[in-house]
Coordinates of C-alpha atoms in Angstrom, one line a residue:
Chain A
M120 CA 2.6 -23.3 -7.3
S121 CA 2.7 -25.6 -6.7
T122 CA -0.2 -27.3 -4.3
S123 CA 2.0 -27.9 -1.4
A124 CA 4.1 -24.7 -2.3
T125 CA 0.5 -22.9 -1.9
N126 CA -0.6 -24.6 1.3
S127 CA 2.6 -23.1 3.4
N128 CA 2.9 -20.3 1.8
A129 CA -1.2 -20.0 3.4
R130 CA 0.0 -22.3 6.6
T131 CA 2.8 -19.0 7.2
A132 CA 0.0 -16.2 5.9
W133 CA -2.1 -17.3 8.6
L134 CA 0.5 -17.2 11.3
F135 CA 1.6 -14.1 10.8
I136 CA -2.4 -12.6 11.0
L137 CA -3.8 -15.1 13.7
P138 CA -3.2 -13.8 16.8
A139 CA -4.6 -10.5 15.5
V140 CA -7.1 -12.0 13.8
L141 CA -8.6 -13.3 17.1
I142 CA -8.1 -10.3 19.2
M143 CA -10.3 -7.9 17.0
A144 CA -12.8 -11.0 16.4
A145 CA -13.7 -11.4 19.9
A146 CA -13.1 -8.4 21.3
C147 CA -14.3 -5.8 19.0
L148 CA -16.1 -7.4 15.9
Y149 CA -17.8 -10.3 18.6
P150 CA -19.0 -7.0 20.6
V151 CA -20.0 -5.0 17.5
V152 CA -22.2 -7.7 16.5
S153 CA -23.5 -8.2 20.5
A154 CA -24.5 -4.3 20.5
V155 CA -26.6 -5.4 17.4
R156 CA -28.6 -8.5 19.0
L157 CA -28.7 -6.5 22.4
G158 CA -31.4 -3.9 20.6
F159 CA -33.6 -6.8 20.1
Y160 CA -33.5 -8.5 22.8
D161 CA -35.3 -7.3 27.1
W162 CA -32.3 -7.2 29.1
S163 CA -31.6 -5.7 32.4
M164 CA -27.9 -5.0 33.0
G165 CA -26.5 -8.0 36.0
T166 CA -29.0 -10.7 35.0
P167 CA -27.9 -14.3 33.4
W168 CA -28.2 -13.4 29.5
A169 CA -30.5 -16.1 29.4
Q170 CA -32.8 -14.8 30.7
A171 CA -33.0 -12.1 28.2
K172 CA -36.0 -11.9 25.7
W173 CA -37.0 -11.5 22.5
S174 CA -38.8 -8.3 21.5
G175 CA -38.1 -7.7 18.2
W176 CA -38.2 -4.7 16.8
T177 CA -40.0 -2.8 20.1
S178 CA -36.8 -1.4 20.9
F179 CA -36.9 0.1 17.7
E180 CA -40.1 1.1 17.9
I181 CA -39.2 3.4 20.7
V182 CA -36.3 4.8 20.4
F183 CA -37.1 6.4 16.2
T184 CA -41.0 7.5 18.5
D185 CA -39.2 9.3 21.0
P186 CA -38.6 13.1 21.3
A187 CA -35.2 12.8 22.7
M188 CA -33.0 10.5 20.6
W189 CA -34.8 12.8 17.4
R190 CA -33.1 16.3 19.7
S191 CA -30.0 14.4 20.0
L192 CA -29.0 13.1 16.5
L193 CA -30.2 17.3 15.7
T194 CA -27.8 18.2 18.2
T195 CA -25.1 15.3 16.4
L196 CA -25.8 16.7 12.7
K197 CA -25.8 20.1 14.1
F198 CA -22.4 20.1 15.5
A199 CA -20.9 17.9 13.2
A200 CA -22.1 20.1 10.3
V201 CA -20.5 23.3 12.2
S202 CA -17.3 22.0 13.8
V203 CA -15.9 20.4 10.2
S204 CA -16.6 22.9 8.4
A205 CA -15.6 25.5 10.4
E206 CA -12.8 23.3 10.7
M207 CA -12.3 22.9 6.9
F208 CA -12.1 26.7 6.8
L209 CA -9.6 27.7 9.4
G210 CA -7.3 24.6 8.6
I211 CA -7.3 25.3 5.1
A212 CA -6.5 28.8 5.6
L213 CA -4.2 28.4 8.3
A214 CA -1.8 26.4 6.1
L215 CA -2.0 28.4 3.2
A216 CA -1.3 31.8 4.9
L217 CA 1.9 29.5 6.4
E218 CA 2.6 26.8 3.6
G219 CA 5.6 29.5 2.2
N220 CA 7.3 29.4 5.8
I221 CA 9.6 26.9 5.8
R222 CA 11.8 28.2 8.6
G223 CA 10.3 27.1 11.8
M224 CA 7.6 24.9 9.2
A225 CA 9.1 21.6 12.2
F226 CA 7.9 23.1 15.0
F227 CA 4.3 24.8 13.8
R228 CA 3.5 21.7 12.4
T229 CA 4.9 19.7 16.2
L230 CA 3.0 22.6 18.0
F231 CA 0.0 21.9 15.8
I232 CA -0.2 17.5 16.5
L233 CA -0.4 18.5 20.4
P234 CA -3.9 19.6 20.8
M235 CA -4.8 15.9 19.0
M236 CA -2.5 14.6 21.6
V237 CA -3.7 15.3 25.0
A238 CA -6.7 13.6 26.9
P239 CA -9.6 13.9 26.0
I240 CA -10.0 14.3 29.9
A241 CA -7.6 16.9 30.1
V242 CA -8.9 18.8 27.6
G243 CA -12.6 18.5 28.2
L244 CA -11.2 19.4 32.6
T245 CA -9.0 22.4 31.2
W246 CA -12.7 24.6 29.1
R247 CA -14.8 23.4 31.6
Y248 CA -12.7 26.1 33.7
L249 CA -11.6 28.9 31.0
F250 CA -15.8 28.5 30.5
D251 CA -16.2 28.4 34.7
A252 CA -18.3 31.0 35.1
Q253 CA -16.4 32.5 38.7
F254 CA -12.9 31.5 38.0
G255 CA -12.5 31.2 34.2
L256 CA -10.5 32.6 32.4
I257 CA -12.4 32.9 29.6
N258 CA -15.1 35.8 31.4
A259 CA -12.4 37.1 33.2
V260 CA -11.4 38.4 29.4
L261 CA -14.3 39.4 28.6
A262 CA -14.6 41.7 31.8
V263 CA -11.9 43.5 30.2
F264 CA -13.4 44.4 27.6
G265 CA -16.1 45.7 29.6
V266 CA -18.6 42.4 28.7
A267 CA -21.3 41.5 31.5
A268 CA -20.0 37.2 33.3
K269 CA -21.6 35.0 31.3
G270 CA -22.4 31.4 32.7
W271 CA -21.8 29.7 29.4
L272 CA -22.4 26.3 30.5
A273 CA -25.1 26.9 32.6
D274 CA -26.8 28.5 28.9
E275 CA -28.2 26.2 26.2
T276 CA -26.7 28.5 23.2
L277 CA -23.9 29.0 25.0
A278 CA -22.3 25.5 26.0
F279 CA -23.0 24.4 22.4
A280 CA -20.8 27.2 21.2
A281 CA -18.5 26.0 23.8
I282 CA -18.5 21.9 22.9
I283 CA -17.9 24.0 19.6
I284 CA -15.2 25.7 20.1
S285 CA -13.1 23.1 22.0
D286 CA -13.4 21.3 19.4
I287 CA -12.4 23.3 16.7
W288 CA -9.0 23.6 19.0
Q289 CA -9.0 20.6 19.4
W290 CA -9.2 19.2 15.9
T291 CA -8.2 22.1 13.0
P292 CA -4.5 21.5 13.7
F293 CA -5.5 17.6 12.1
V294 CA -7.2 19.7 8.5
F295 CA -3.9 21.4 9.3
I296 CA -1.2 18.3 8.9
M297 CA -3.9 17.4 6.0
V298 CA -3.5 20.2 3.7
I299 CA -0.2 20.8 4.8
A300 CA 1.1 17.2 3.0
G301 CA -1.2 18.0 0.3
L302 CA 0.5 20.7 -0.3
A303 CA 3.6 20.0 -0.9
N304 CA 3.2 17.0 -2.6
V305 CA 1.7 19.4 -5.9
D306 CA 3.6 19.9 -8.9
T307 CA 5.2 23.3 -9.1
S308 CA 5.7 23.3 -12.7
V309 CA 2.0 23.8 -13.0
L310 CA 1.7 26.1 -10.1
E311 CA 5.2 28.0 -12.3
A312 CA 3.0 28.1 -15.3
A313 CA -0.5 30.0 -14.0
R314 CA 1.7 31.6 -12.0
I315 CA 3.6 33.0 -15.1
D316 CA 0.2 33.0 -17.1
G317 CA -0.1 36.0 -14.6
A318 CA -2.7 34.2 -12.4
R319 CA -2.8 36.3 -9.1
W320 CA -2.8 34.8 -5.2
W321 CA -6.7 34.5 -4.9
T322 CA -7.0 32.4 -8.5
L323 CA -4.0 30.7 -8.4
T324 CA -5.6 29.4 -5.0
T325 CA -9.2 28.5 -5.5
R326 CA -8.7 27.5 -9.2
V327 CA -4.9 25.5 -9.0
K328 CA -3.9 24.5 -6.2
L329 CA -7.4 24.0 -3.9
P330 CA -8.6 22.1 -6.8
M331 CA -5.1 19.9 -7.6
I332 CA -5.3 18.9 -3.4
A333 CA -9.1 17.9 -3.9
H334 CA -8.4 14.3 -3.1
V335 CA -6.8 15.1 -0.1
L336 CA -9.5 17.7 1.2
A337 CA -12.4 15.0 0.3
I338 CA -10.5 12.4 2.2
T339 CA -10.2 14.9 5.2
L340 CA -14.0 16.2 5.7
V341 CA -14.8 12.3 6.1
M342 CA -12.5 11.6 8.5
R343 CA -13.2 14.2 9.8
L344 CA -17.4 13.8 9.7
I345 CA -16.8 10.1 10.7
D346 CA -15.2 11.6 14.4
A347 CA -17.1 14.5 14.9
F348 CA -20.0 11.7 15.0
R349 CA -17.8 9.5 17.2
V350 CA -17.4 12.3 19.2
L351 CA -18.2 11.5 23.8
E352 CA -15.3 11.9 26.3
V353 CA -14.4 15.5 25.5
I354 CA -18.2 16.7 26.2
Y355 CA -18.8 14.2 28.8
V356 CA -16.4 15.6 31.0
L357 CA -17.2 19.5 29.6
T358 CA -20.9 19.6 30.0
F359 CA -22.2 16.2 30.5
G360 CA -25.4 16.9 27.6
G361 CA -26.3 20.3 30.0
P362 CA -28.3 22.2 30.4
G363 CA -30.8 19.8 30.2
D364 CA -29.6 18.4 26.4
S365 CA -28.4 21.2 24.8
T366 CA -24.9 19.4 23.9
E367 CA -26.4 15.8 24.2
V368 CA -24.9 14.3 21.3
L369 CA -26.4 10.5 19.7
S370 CA -22.2 8.8 21.3
L371 CA -23.5 10.1 25.1
H372 CA -27.2 9.7 24.8
I373 CA -26.3 6.4 24.2
Y374 CA -24.2 5.9 27.4
K375 CA -26.9 7.8 29.5
T376 CA -29.4 5.7 27.8
A377 CA -27.3 2.5 29.0
F378 CA -25.8 3.1 32.4
I379 CA -28.0 6.0 33.8
G380 CA -31.3 4.6 32.5
Q381 CA -30.3 1.4 32.9
K382 CA -32.4 1.0 28.8
L383 CA -30.2 -1.5 27.1
G384 CA -32.6 -2.1 23.9
A385 CA -33.2 1.3 23.6
A386 CA -29.5 2.3 23.7
S387 CA -28.2 -0.8 20.9
A388 CA -30.9 0.3 18.6
I389 CA -29.6 3.7 19.0
S390 CA -26.1 2.2 18.3
V391 CA -27.6 0.7 15.3
L392 CA -28.4 4.1 14.6
L393 CA -25.1 5.0 15.1
L394 CA -23.6 2.4 13.7
V395 CA -25.2 3.0 10.3
V396 CA -24.0 6.5 9.9
V397 CA -20.5 5.8 10.5
M398 CA -20.1 2.9 8.6
V399 CA -21.3 4.7 6.0
L400 CA -19.3 7.2 6.0
T401 CA -16.1 5.0 6.6
W402 CA -17.3 3.4 3.6
L403 CA -16.8 6.0 1.8
A404 CA -14.0 7.2 2.9
L405 CA -12.2 3.6 1.7
R406 CA -13.9 4.2 -1.3
M407 CA -11.7 7.7 -1.9
S408 CA -8.8 7.0 -0.4
N409 CA -8.2 2.9 -0.2
P410 CA -4.6 1.6 2.0
L411 CA -5.2 -1.6 0.2
A412 CA -5.5 -0.4 -3.0
D413 CA -1.8 -1.0 -3.8
S414 CA -1.9 -4.2 -3.3
E415 CA -4.7 -5.3 -5.2
K416 CA -3.0 -3.9 -8.6
D417 CA -0.5 -5.9 -8.1
K418 CA -2.2 -9.7 -7.6
Chain B
M120 CA 2.9 23.4 43.2
E121 CA 1.3 22.7 45.7
N122 CA -2.1 21.0 44.1
Y123 CA 0.9 19.0 42.1
R124 CA 1.8 18.2 45.8
D125 CA -1.1 16.6 47.1
V126 CA -2.4 14.4 44.2
I127 CA 1.0 13.2 43.5
F128 CA 1.0 12.2 47.3
D129 CA -2.3 11.4 47.3
S130 CA -2.3 8.0 48.7
S131 CA -4.0 6.8 45.3
F132 CA -2.7 8.0 42.6
G133 CA 0.2 6.0 42.7
R134 CA -1.7 2.8 42.3
Y135 CA -3.4 4.4 39.7
L136 CA -0.9 6.2 37.7
V137 CA 1.1 2.2 38.4
N138 CA -2.7 0.9 36.9
S139 CA -2.3 3.3 34.1
L140 CA 1.7 2.8 32.9
I141 CA 0.7 -1.6 33.1
V142 CA -2.7 -0.8 30.5
G143 CA -0.8 1.3 28.6
I144 CA 2.4 -0.1 28.3
V145 CA 1.3 -3.4 28.2
A146 CA -1.7 -3.1 25.5
T147 CA 1.2 -0.8 23.4
L148 CA 3.5 -3.6 23.0
I149 CA 1.3 -6.4 22.3
T150 CA -0.9 -3.9 19.5
L151 CA 2.6 -3.2 17.7
L152 CA 3.7 -7.5 18.3
L153 CA 0.3 -8.4 16.4
G154 CA -0.4 -5.7 14.9
C155 CA 3.0 -6.0 12.5
M156 CA 2.7 -9.5 12.2
A157 CA -0.9 -8.7 11.1
A158 CA 0.1 -5.9 8.4
Y159 CA 3.1 -8.6 7.3
G160 CA 1.0 -11.2 6.6
L161 CA -1.3 -8.8 4.3
A162 CA 0.7 -7.6 2.9
R163 CA 2.8 -10.2 1.8
F164 CA 0.9 -13.3 1.2
S165 CA -2.5 -14.7 -0.8
F166 CA -4.5 -16.5 0.4
A167 CA -8.7 -17.1 0.4
G168 CA -10.2 -14.8 3.2
R169 CA -7.4 -12.6 2.8
K170 CA -10.0 -9.6 1.1
T171 CA -12.5 -10.1 3.7
I172 CA -10.6 -9.8 6.8
A173 CA -8.4 -7.0 5.3
Y174 CA -12.1 -5.1 4.8
T175 CA -13.7 -5.6 8.3
T176 CA -9.9 -5.1 9.4
L177 CA -10.5 -1.4 8.0
M178 CA -13.8 -1.0 8.8
L179 CA -13.6 -1.8 13.1
R180 CA -11.3 1.1 13.1
T181 CA -13.9 3.7 13.0
V182 CA -16.4 1.6 15.6
P183 CA -17.4 4.1 17.8
L184 CA -16.6 3.1 21.3
A185 CA -20.3 4.6 23.3
V186 CA -21.3 1.4 20.5
I187 CA -19.5 -1.0 22.2
A188 CA -19.2 0.0 25.7
V189 CA -22.5 -2.1 27.2
P190 CA -21.1 -5.2 25.4
V191 CA -18.2 -5.2 26.5
F192 CA -19.5 -4.5 30.0
M193 CA -21.5 -8.0 29.3
I194 CA -19.3 -10.1 28.1
W195 CA -15.8 -9.4 30.1
S196 CA -18.5 -10.0 33.2
D197 CA -19.4 -13.0 31.3
W198 CA -15.6 -13.5 31.2
R199 CA -14.2 -12.9 34.4
L200 CA -12.5 -9.5 32.7
T201 CA -14.4 -7.1 34.2
N202 CA -12.0 -5.0 36.8
S203 CA -9.4 -6.3 35.2
L204 CA -6.0 -4.5 34.3
L205 CA -5.8 -8.2 32.2
G206 CA -9.6 -7.0 30.8
L207 CA -9.0 -3.6 29.6
I208 CA -5.2 -4.4 28.0
L209 CA -7.7 -6.7 26.1
L210 CA -10.0 -4.4 24.5
Y211 CA -7.6 -1.5 23.7
V212 CA -5.2 -4.0 22.6
A213 CA -8.6 -4.9 20.1
V214 CA -9.7 -1.3 19.4
N215 CA -6.0 0.0 18.3
L216 CA -5.2 -3.0 16.3
P217 CA -7.4 -2.3 13.4
F218 CA -5.6 1.7 12.8
T219 CA -2.8 -0.4 13.6
I220 CA -2.8 -3.0 10.6
W221 CA -3.4 -0.5 8.6
L222 CA -0.9 2.0 9.4
L223 CA 1.7 -0.7 9.5
Y224 CA 0.1 -2.3 6.3
G225 CA 1.8 0.6 4.2
F226 CA 5.0 0.8 5.1
V227 CA 5.7 -3.4 5.1
L228 CA 4.4 -2.5 1.1
Q229 CA 6.8 -0.4 0.9
V230 CA 9.4 -2.4 1.4
P231 CA 11.4 -3.1 -1.7
V232 CA 9.9 -7.1 -2.1
E233 CA 13.5 -7.8 -3.6
L234 CA 14.8 -7.1 -1.1
E235 CA 12.9 -10.2 1.3
E236 CA 13.1 -12.5 -2.5
A237 CA 16.9 -11.8 -1.7
A238 CA 16.8 -13.1 1.6
A239 CA 14.7 -16.1 0.1
I240 CA 17.0 -17.2 -2.3
D241 CA 19.4 -16.9 0.0
G242 CA 17.5 -19.5 2.1
C243 CA 15.8 -17.1 4.9
R244 CA 12.5 -18.7 6.2
P245 CA 8.9 -16.2 6.4
W246 CA 9.6 -15.9 9.9
K247 CA 13.6 -14.5 9.6
I248 CA 12.8 -12.4 6.3
F249 CA 10.2 -10.8 8.8
L250 CA 12.0 -10.0 12.2
R251 CA 15.5 -9.0 9.9
I252 CA 14.5 -7.1 6.9
V253 CA 11.0 -6.0 7.3
L254 CA 11.2 -5.2 10.9
P255 CA 14.2 -3.3 10.8
L256 CA 12.7 -1.2 8.2
I257 CA 9.3 -0.3 9.2
R258 CA 10.7 0.8 12.1
P259 CA 9.4 4.5 11.6
G260 CA 5.7 3.1 11.1
L261 CA 6.4 1.2 14.6
A262 CA 7.3 4.9 16.1
A263 CA 3.9 5.7 15.0
A264 CA 1.9 3.2 15.0
A265 CA 3.1 2.5 19.1
I266 CA 2.5 6.3 20.2
F267 CA -1.3 5.9 18.9
T268 CA -1.9 3.2 20.4
F269 CA -0.4 4.1 24.1
R270 CA -1.7 7.5 22.7
I271 CA -6.0 5.9 23.3
A272 CA -4.6 3.2 25.8
W273 CA -3.6 6.3 28.5
N274 CA -5.9 8.5 28.0
E275 CA -9.6 6.3 27.4
F276 CA -11.8 6.9 30.1
I277 CA -15.3 5.8 29.0
L278 CA -14.7 1.8 29.0
A279 CA -12.1 1.5 31.8
L280 CA -14.8 3.8 33.6
V281 CA -17.1 1.2 33.0
L282 CA -14.9 -1.9 33.2
T283 CA -12.6 -1.0 36.5
D284 CA -13.7 -0.9 40.3
R285 CA -11.7 1.4 43.4
S286 CA -7.5 -1.1 42.6
T287 CA -8.0 -0.8 39.3
R288 CA -8.5 2.4 37.8
T289 CA -6.4 4.6 35.4
L290 CA -5.9 8.0 35.4
P291 CA -7.9 9.6 33.5
V292 CA -10.9 7.7 35.2
A293 CA -10.4 8.9 38.7
A294 CA -10.2 12.4 37.2
S295 CA -13.5 12.5 35.5
L296 CA -14.2 12.0 39.7
F297 CA -13.3 13.6 40.6
V298 CA -15.5 16.0 39.0
T299 CA -18.8 14.4 40.1
D300 CA -16.8 13.6 43.8
I301 CA -16.7 16.4 45.8
G302 CA -17.6 19.7 43.5
V303 CA -15.1 20.7 41.8
E304 CA -11.4 21.6 43.0
W305 CA -9.7 23.2 40.7
G306 CA -6.4 23.0 41.3
K307 CA -6.1 19.5 41.9
L308 CA -7.8 18.3 39.5
M309 CA -6.2 20.4 36.7
A310 CA -2.6 19.5 38.4
L311 CA -4.2 16.1 37.5
A312 CA -5.6 16.9 34.1
S313 CA -1.5 18.2 33.1
L314 CA -0.2 15.1 34.7
I315 CA -2.4 13.0 32.5
A316 CA -1.5 15.2 29.3
L317 CA 2.3 15.6 30.0
P318 CA 3.5 11.7 29.0
P319 CA 2.0 12.1 25.3
L320 CA 3.3 15.3 24.4
I321 CA 6.7 14.1 25.7
F322 CA 6.5 11.6 23.1
T323 CA 4.9 14.1 20.4
F324 CA 7.9 16.3 20.7
L325 CA 10.1 12.6 20.5
A326 CA 8.8 11.7 17.2
A327 CA 6.6 14.7 15.4
R328 CA 8.0 13.2 12.0
Q329 CA 6.2 9.8 13.0
V330 CA 2.8 11.1 14.6
I331 CA 2.9 13.0 11.0
S332 CA 3.3 9.7 9.4
G333 CA 0.3 8.7 11.1
L334 CA -2.0 11.1 10.6
T335 CA -1.7 10.9 7.7
A336 CA -0.8 7.7 6.2
G337 CA -3.5 7.0 3.8
A338 CA -4.9 10.1 2.0
V339 CA -1.2 11.5 1.8
K340 CA 1.5 10.1 -0.5
G341 CA 4.8 11.5 0.4

């Protein structure tokens, strides 16, 4: 390739990507870098940045010795572990149950993706309404079975259950859609062969089908974990972290530390922790399924 | 129904609705335009720095919004972009571009490169190839990207809450303030929540196949 051709090539390439790169750099990457930098400064909102004082690792020391941060981290881990494993189990079970049912499948799939598209504010409000002690549907249904009304969102354990239930409702469909798509790509001749060898449904499923889509299951799991660690808006509306701090996940803890506690350095230090967790998971996801991999081979 | 009427004819509802529509539609259009250009540039050209840009983009896709809330407020104040719809649009374009590029990149790769080469031999300039050949072929990808971007720009409320005031509020922010303002007026609030939920649901019904392709993009070949 001649030099001039390469140059014009590169120049055209930059014309295509530059607008997007500039906007992402200015309004996404720069804020992320600033979040990390803020962790090392003592600065109050509303004052000029010039007045910010370098504070070194102080914010990190404060945050990492703060029991509230550890409680919040534990809440986040518990939330991610319980909701994601329930979603994986239910999503896989549903996909296996509905897999053969080709009639009406398109309709089912459409119905299933709806919860993911609803605004978090609407999801949070709806569940808050359903869990309402006085007017909520859930207590009304329980009353039919003779169960006394519960103050769902006023009890620490029940409130935690409530945020898990709402997350399961919203995100099990994602696992379902991924598993159904994975199963659709399984080579049927292998299944046929196993069937001829006399494999029963259970053996066929656990020994052949699921191992064949292990890759899809792994990437689904990591994607769900990433989202579980980022969760904020639904919980903000549903419980706002309460009662006490029983449902205060890391994102909400950051938000409250920054905008209610006005402790920006501390909020940024926690942000760095959350960022590291999410970036490690993202790196893992990219290793498993790299959307750029196809082109790397060509070039 | 009375609750719906109360909400819709509330004097400020109209303004918030217009704000939400402007932010949702403009952010989606800009994201799509810049996103498909960048996806094409990354998929079809080799140049120094390509890998760095591609991987940084992929990593930015999962940045938690809580992490950028504080710096965004600080930077936008500095740039005098707080309390303006433009500031919100800029932010939503930036946070949606990584996913849009990621998604459309896969669609561009599926365009037969021979088609583009043939056009190039016929003397077609890269821009014409992009507009005439690539764009029409990646329309399903554009539909999926449009729905996902609109969904974020229309639904998001934490950053909007931080960045807007009385006149630039979007509908989800208005709804979130309802909760704390007057205790909880369930009838009105649920009516408002349903109205907010509706547009993304309609789009999803219209293009369910594209939404599913967007959800499974990258992880499942198909």
